[in-house]
C-alpha cells in the first residue's frame, strides 16, 4: 500500500517526465527542419509554404532566432485562441466534438471535485475507523481519506448516498445539455453544408442477380420503377481488391527503386546491388536499380491486364451500387425505407462520403456478413477474457535457450552476465508489451473482417472493442486480482448480488494504483503524444532515403488523425474512474482533472496544427460516448451499492436501487430524443435544402455533378497511370506514384485527398487578403504567426487565423 | 410423488370431464334456441337467417329431430373440412395463423415424441439407478422413465445430448419454415387485399403547436411542404373521451328502460318501480319507466351540448392526425421516414385499420408516454414477483368474522357447522381465485395505460405481460418451491451457474405435476372453451330481459374473438413444457400432443362458427410467438446444462454451450430475414399496387374514398343520433342505440362493424348461387349444412361452405 509520500514521489517523477516531453516538443517544433512534422495541417490546407527558403544554409535546418526559445510554452495560449466555429471550419466537426468530450469531462468533474473534497474528506477523515483496524489490514494514508475510514453502520453514509444522487443528477444534466448541443451542431452543420455527393446518394447492397441482365440494368430498372420521380443515376462498384494489392506491391518496389537511385546519385562510384532470394538475404547478387526497374515493368504488364479484366469482365461488377437521386428528399426516402419484399435484398443505407468508403469490404457477399459478425463477437469475447493464454504460451517459448537456438551467433553476447540477467527479466514481459502494442491494430483488423463499409464505422467498432478490453482487463482486472479468465470463472460462480460486493469492497484499496495509472498513462502519455516521436523519426528517415521531389516530401509528411479507436476508450476509462471514485476516494478526482485539462490543451494544439482527418462523420461517435458515460454511471452506482452493503448500511440499498432505474430511463429518453439525429436524415431538412437549391441554382446539372463522385478509385488510378506513363516518356525522374509505407488500409482514400474533383474541404477562403505576416520586419524570423499582436487590428475579417491559399506563398524566411 | 396409477386416475377424471363438456356442447349446439350462441359468426356474416321460423312452437326452441343427436361428434370432421384459404376469407389471417401455431406444435412434437419415446425410454429404464436409491429419495414410477434414472457420469447422457441437438435443429427448422410461410402469407394477403384506407394513411402524433394556427393548418402546411407530390388530405382527431363516457352511461340507462318496459308489457297489471338512492337500494320509490326516460332526456341534453363543444372548441382537437396520401408509395414513405429535425415531433406510423384504433389513447400527450411506460414496466415487475403480498393481505381480512360484520343477516347461515367449515376452507383461496380470474383484465388495463393506440397492439402487449407472469409463477413457481418473491431473492443470491442447476435438478421431479396440469388446464380447459357456458347464460338472460327487436337480439349475441392475451401465453407455456421435458421426461410429450390436437380442433370449430375478430392485424403477433418459442428452446438448453452438471457429466458442458449460441444466432438471422415483413411495408409492393390500381381504375376519386375512413367515431354517433331522433318521432319502440354490457373498451369499434361505409370484410361472394340447402327435402330439419353429402356434386363453385348474403335468407326451418 502506497503512502501519501509514495504518491508524491510518483507524481514528481511523472510531472518531470511530462515536463521533459513538453520541453523537447517546445524546442523541436521551432526548428524549420521539423516544420512538416509539427505543422503538417498547414501544408495540407495549403496555408503554409515550405520553410526551407531561408537565406543561409544553417537557417534552413536549425532555428537561429534565440528569442523564440524563451517563449517555448506559447503554444498553449495559441491553442486556446481559436473559437469552436473556427475549429470546425479548420478541422471538421469530428475534431471539434472530440475536444468537447474533454470540456465535458471538466464540466462534470470540476464541481464534483470541489463538492467531494469539501464534504467527503472531512466526513471520512473524522470517522477514523482505520486507526483501530490497523493491525488487521495494511492501510495506506489514502485510505484514511476514503470511505473505508467510515465506521460500518454509520449514519455518515448518507453523505455519500446524497452525493451520489447529486453527482448522478449533475452528470445526467451535463450529458443532456451536451447531447443536445452536439445534436444541434450536427444538424446545423449538415444544414449549412454545401452540396455534397453523399446527400444525394444511397448505397444499395444485395442487388439480386437477374439472369440475362447485368447488375446495372437490374439497378436501373428497379429504381426507375420504384422511385420514378427521384431516381437519377447509379454507379457500379468493381471488385478491385486484387488490383489494389498489385498497386501496393508496385508502390513498394517503386520505393526501393527510388531509394537505390538516390543512393547511387549520392555515391556514383558504387552501383547498389542486392540478392534476389528470400528477403534479399540469399541468392544471386544483381544490380538493384536494374532489378527493381525490371520488376516494376513486369508488374505494370500484370496491372494493365488486370485493369482490362476489371473493365470488361462482368464478374468483377459487385452486386452493390451507389444510387443517386435528383433530390436530397428522394435519397432520404430511399435510405430510410425498405425496398423489397425480401428484406435481405435491395438493402439501402446512406452512402458514406467518398473519402470514408472502405472499398474492400463492399465485395463481401451479404450472406456471409452475419456469420462474420458472430465469429468476430466470439473472438472478441475470447480475446477479452482469454488473451493471457497465448501470451503465456509465447512467453514459455521466448526464453534464453530458445533465443540461443534460433540465433547461435548471439550466444557470446547473451552469455555475458549483465545482459543475461537483463534479458531474463525483460523477455517474458516482451510478449505482453508487443501484444498490447499491436492490440488496436488487431481490433481494427477484426472490425474490417466484420465487414463494415466505412472508415468511420470501422473506427467506432474498433473503439468499442477496445473499450470492452479496457473495462475488463484494466478496470476490473486491476481491482480484482487474477486474469480476466479467472474473474469470469469466479463471477459465473458468484451470485448476482455478490459480484458488485466483491468488486465494491476492493475499490477503495485500489485508489493509489489508479492514481499512479492516471499519472503514467494520462499525464506522461498525453505529453508524449504532442512530441510525435514516431512520425518525427519516420519523416526524417524518409527525407533522407526516399525524398527527391517536393511532392515526395509532401507524401512523406504523415499528419495522422485523431486516433479514435484508442483515444475514445481510454477517455471513457477516465470518466469511469472519476465517477466510481467520486464518492469512494474523492482525492483521485484532482488527478483526473489535470488529465482532462492537459489532454484538452494538447489535442487542441494537435488538431489545429497536426492532424488531418481522413473523413468527416459529423460527430457520429457521440451516441457511443454518451452511452458509455451512462454505463460508467451505472457501474459506479452498482459498485457503491455493493460497497455499502458490506458496510452493513443495508437500509441504503432501497435508496440506491432507485438510481440505476432513473439513470436507465434517462438514457432511454436521450436515445429517443437525440439519437435519430445521428442515424437518420429528416425529410423536413432535406426538403428545405432542396427548395433552397432549386431557387438559387435553377439550371444546375446534378447528373454531371454526381457522375464520378462515387467512381471506384480504380478509375482514378487508371487516369493517374495514363498520366504517369506520359510523364515517364518526357522526363525520367518525375514520379507520380507516391512512395508510402505498406499499409493494411484500402488502396483508395489517400488518393482522394489530393484529387481535384474530391468534394470541397472545410477550409475558409476569407475574402480579404490576410495580413498575418509582417512584411515590414522582413529580416526578422517570423515563425509564430499567432503571437503577433497584429490580429487585433483586423477584427472585420471573420476567420482570422487561416491563410488564403489563393494568394502567392509567403516567403517567411527571407 | 404420484405413481403411474395416480396419473392414470387423474387422466381418467380429466378425460371424463372433457368428454362431459363435449357431450353437453354437442347437445346444446343443435338446439335452435342456442343457435346464436354457437353459430354467431354465420349471423354476423349474414350467412344464416334466424333459426326461429320453424313450423311448430316447440321446434323453435328444442331440436326435435332425433337423428341429429346420434351424430353429435360430427363437428370435428366439419371443422377439418375447410382449407386454409377458406378460413382466411371467412375469419381473417389472424385466425388462420393462430391455428397454425397448433399445427406447428404438432409438427414439432410428433416426431420428437416418437424419437424420444423410442430412444430415451429404453435408455432411461435400463439404467435403473433409482432402484438402488429408493431408500433415500421418494421415487415415483414416472421418474424411472426419466433422466433421473441414469447413473451419474454415465456415457448414456450422450443420447440425451444428441437428442437435444437433434430436437433443437428440428425445432429451428420448423420455426424457420413456419416463419417463412407466415411472412409470405402476410405479404400475399396484403398484396391481394382490395383498396383499404389504412394503405394510404399514416398516423401522425406530436403535431407541434404553432401559435396562431390550428392543428389542421399546421398539418396541412407541413405535409404540403414536405410531401408535395403525395399528400392528399388529413383528418383531425377530437378528444371525445368524455362524450364517449356519457354515451356509455346513456346506453346503460337505455338498457334499464328497455328492461322495465319489457317487464311492464309482460305484466301490465304492475308498473315497475325503483328507489332513486344509491344503487337503487335506498331513497324515494319512483316509477322506473318514467325515471329512466327522464334521466335519458337529461343526458341527451348534456350530450348535445358536449357534442357542440367538441365540434366548435379548438381545444378538443388533439395534436394528432390521420394523414392520407394519394398513393400507397407516398404513405409507405411517410410512415418509414423521420419527418422533423426534432425526433419527438411529427412522429409518423402506419395507421391501424379503422376498426383497430383505440381512440381513447390518442389523447395521451406524447411526453407522458415514456413515463407511463416506465411506471407500467415497474408495475408489471412488481405484479409478477410480489403479487402474493396484497392477496395475503386480503386473505387476512376476508375471514368469517369479517364477513359476519359486513353482512350480519348471514350470521345464522354461516354458523351452521357444515357451511362454516366449507367457507373456512374456501374463503382464503377465494382472493387468489378472484385475482387469477381478473388478472388478464388487469394486464389489459395496464397495457391501455401504457398508451398503445391499436387494439391489436394492446392485446399483444397484454399477452407478453401474461407470458412473464406464467413463466415466473406457473413454470418456475411450480419447479422451485416458494413464492416468486422468494425465488427472486434466492436467485439474486445464487451464482449465474447455480440457477440453472437448482432449477434443472428439480425438473424431473415435477414432471407428474405438469402432466396433471396439462390434463386439467389443457384438456378439460379446452373442452370447456367450446361449451361457451358464460356467453350461453348471458345470451339467454339478455334474451329474457332486454331483447325486443331482431336488432337487439343481434346485439345480445356476443361472438367473442380469439382471446390472444390469454391463449397465446398459455400456448407458449405448452411449448416450453414440451421442449424442456422432451429430453428429461419424454413421457410428458404425448399429453402435450393430445392438448395440441384437441385445441386445434376446438379452435378451428370456434373460428369457423363462433368468433368474430374485431380487427385484422395480418398475423402481426407471429414474431412474438416465434421469439417465445426460441426463448423456450434456450431455457430448455440451459436447464439441461444445469441438470447434467449435477449428474457429474461435466464434459458435456462445452458440448451444450454451443447450442444456445447457435440458437441465438438463428434467432437473429430470422429477425433480420423475416421481421421487416411484419413491421414495414416495402416500397416495391406499394408501387406495384399503385401502378395496378392506376391502370385498372384511372378515374378513381381517392379523396372521396378516404374522406371519412378515419372519421372520429363521434361523427358517426352524431349521424346515428340524428337518425335516432328522427326514428323516435315516427315510432316509439324502435331503438337504434344498442344495449350493451358496460365495458371498459372504447366507445367506437363495435359501431364500425355495422356501418355500411366500413371497409369490406373478408367475405367471399361466390358468383354461382349456393346450393347447400336442399329445398326439395324442405320438411326435413336441415341444420348441419356441412354434413350434407350434396357438396360433392358441385365441385365447380370454389368456396363451397360459404353462404351468399346477397341471396334472400333461406328459410331452413320451414
Short mmCIF file of C-alpha atoms in Angstrom, two decimals, chain A residues 187 222 225-230 329 332-334 336-344 346 370 373-374 378 491-498 501 661-662 665 668-669 672-677 680-685 687-688 691, chain B residues 187 222 225-230 329 332-334 336-344 346 370 373-374 378 491-498 501 661-662 665 668-669 672-677 680-685 687-688 691:
data_model
loop_
_atom_site.label_atom_id
_atom_site.label_comp_id
_atom_site.label_asym_id
_atom_site.label_seq_id
_atom_site.Cartn_x
_atom_site.Cartn_y
_atom_site.Cartn_z
CA UNK A 187 -27.92 19.37 -37.62
CA UNK A 222 -35.66 -1.39 -60.06
CA UNK A 225 -39.88 1.52 -61.29
CA UNK A 226 -39.95 2.19 -57.59
CA UNK A 227 -38.58 5.72 -57.38
CA UNK A 228 -39.71 7.03 -60.76
CA UNK A 229 -39.68 10.72 -59.93
CA UNK A 230 -36.49 10.74 -57.93
CA UNK A 329 -35.56 14.21 -50.33
CA UNK A 332 -33.50 10.39 -47.71
CA UNK A 333 -36.63 8.44 -48.57
CA UNK A 334 -34.71 5.64 -50.22
CA UNK A 336 -34.83 5.08 -44.71
CA UNK A 337 -37.34 2.75 -46.31
CA UNK A 338 -37.49 -0.92 -47.07
CA UNK A 339 -37.37 -1.55 -50.79
CA UNK A 340 -38.10 -5.17 -51.41
CA UNK A 341 -40.48 -7.80 -50.14
CA UNK A 342 -37.48 -9.89 -49.25
CA UNK A 343 -35.79 -7.84 -46.54
CA UNK A 344 -32.37 -9.30 -47.32
CA UNK A 346 -32.03 -4.27 -52.01
CA UNK A 370 -23.96 -12.34 -40.19
CA UNK A 373 -20.35 -10.90 -37.09
CA UNK A 374 -20.96 -13.99 -34.98
CA UNK A 378 -17.00 -14.71 -30.21
CA UNK A 491 -18.16 -14.27 -11.49
CA UNK A 492 -20.02 -17.18 -13.01
CA UNK A 493 -19.87 -18.91 -9.66
CA UNK A 494 -20.92 -15.89 -7.65
CA UNK A 495 -24.44 -14.66 -7.13
CA UNK A 496 -25.72 -11.58 -8.87
CA UNK A 497 -25.58 -9.56 -5.65
CA UNK A 498 -22.16 -10.85 -4.66
CA UNK A 501 -19.96 -6.58 -3.42
CA UNK A 661 -33.56 2.81 -12.76
CA UNK A 662 -33.62 6.57 -13.11
CA UNK A 665 -34.76 5.77 -18.09
CA UNK A 668 -33.71 5.75 -22.90
CA UNK A 669 -35.18 9.22 -23.08
CA UNK A 672 -35.34 8.65 -28.26
CA UNK A 673 -34.78 12.35 -28.19
CA UNK A 674 -31.38 12.70 -29.83
CA UNK A 675 -30.17 9.51 -31.46
CA UNK A 676 -32.32 9.79 -34.60
CA UNK A 677 -30.38 12.99 -35.37
CA UNK A 680 -31.50 9.46 -39.94
CA UNK A 681 -31.87 12.48 -42.13
CA UNK A 682 -35.24 14.20 -41.56
CA UNK A 683 -37.32 14.86 -44.65
CA UNK A 684 -38.09 18.41 -43.48
CA UNK A 685 -34.41 19.21 -43.61
CA UNK A 687 -36.83 19.31 -48.50
CA UNK A 688 -35.71 22.71 -47.18
CA UNK A 691 -36.06 24.05 -52.26
CA UNK B 187 -47.24 -10.44 -47.88
CA UNK B 222 -46.19 20.70 -43.10
CA UNK B 225 -44.25 21.37 -47.95
CA UNK B 226 -42.52 18.09 -47.26
CA UNK B 227 -44.58 15.64 -49.29
CA UNK B 228 -45.76 17.95 -52.05
CA UNK B 229 -46.48 15.31 -54.68
CA UNK B 230 -48.03 12.76 -52.39
CA UNK B 329 -45.97 4.63 -52.05
CA UNK B 332 -45.17 3.96 -47.08
CA UNK B 333 -42.51 6.62 -47.43
CA UNK B 334 -44.06 8.84 -44.80
CA UNK B 336 -40.98 4.82 -42.52
CA UNK B 337 -39.08 8.11 -42.50
CA UNK B 338 -38.25 10.71 -39.95
CA UNK B 339 -40.04 13.94 -40.65
CA UNK B 340 -38.71 16.61 -38.37
CA UNK B 341 -35.36 17.72 -37.07
CA UNK B 342 -36.70 17.23 -33.57
CA UNK B 343 -37.29 13.49 -33.42
CA UNK B 344 -40.02 13.85 -30.81
CA UNK B 346 -44.18 14.76 -36.22
CA UNK B 370 -42.28 7.32 -21.72
CA UNK B 373 -44.03 3.01 -19.97
CA UNK B 374 -41.55 3.17 -17.11
CA UNK B 378 -42.10 -1.39 -12.90
CA UNK B 491 -31.79 -16.19 -7.43
CA UNK B 492 -30.19 -12.88 -6.59
CA UNK B 493 -28.10 -14.65 -4.01
CA UNK B 494 -27.11 -17.52 -6.25
CA UNK B 495 -24.39 -17.55 -8.83
CA UNK B 496 -25.15 -17.44 -12.52
CA UNK B 497 -24.23 -21.09 -12.94
CA UNK B 498 -26.11 -22.24 -9.87
CA UNK B 501 -28.54 -26.14 -11.70
CA UNK B 661 -25.13 -19.63 -29.19
CA UNK B 662 -26.38 -21.33 -32.32
CA UNK B 665 -27.75 -16.62 -33.94
CA UNK B 668 -31.03 -13.11 -35.03
CA UNK B 669 -30.97 -14.38 -38.56
CA UNK B 672 -33.31 -9.91 -39.96
CA UNK B 673 -34.83 -12.13 -42.57
CA UNK B 674 -38.49 -12.02 -41.69
CA UNK B 675 -39.36 -9.39 -39.11
CA UNK B 676 -39.29 -6.41 -41.50
CA UNK B 677 -42.20 -8.09 -43.30
CA UNK B 680 -42.57 -2.26 -42.65
CA UNK B 681 -44.27 -2.04 -45.98
CA UNK B 682 -41.79 -2.41 -48.85
CA UNK B 683 -41.88 0.29 -51.50
CA UNK B 684 -41.71 -2.29 -54.29
CA UNK B 685 -45.00 -3.71 -53.08
CA UNK B 687 -45.55 0.82 -56.10
CA UNK B 688 -46.79 -2.36 -57.75
CA UNK B 691 -49.50 1.03 -60.72
#
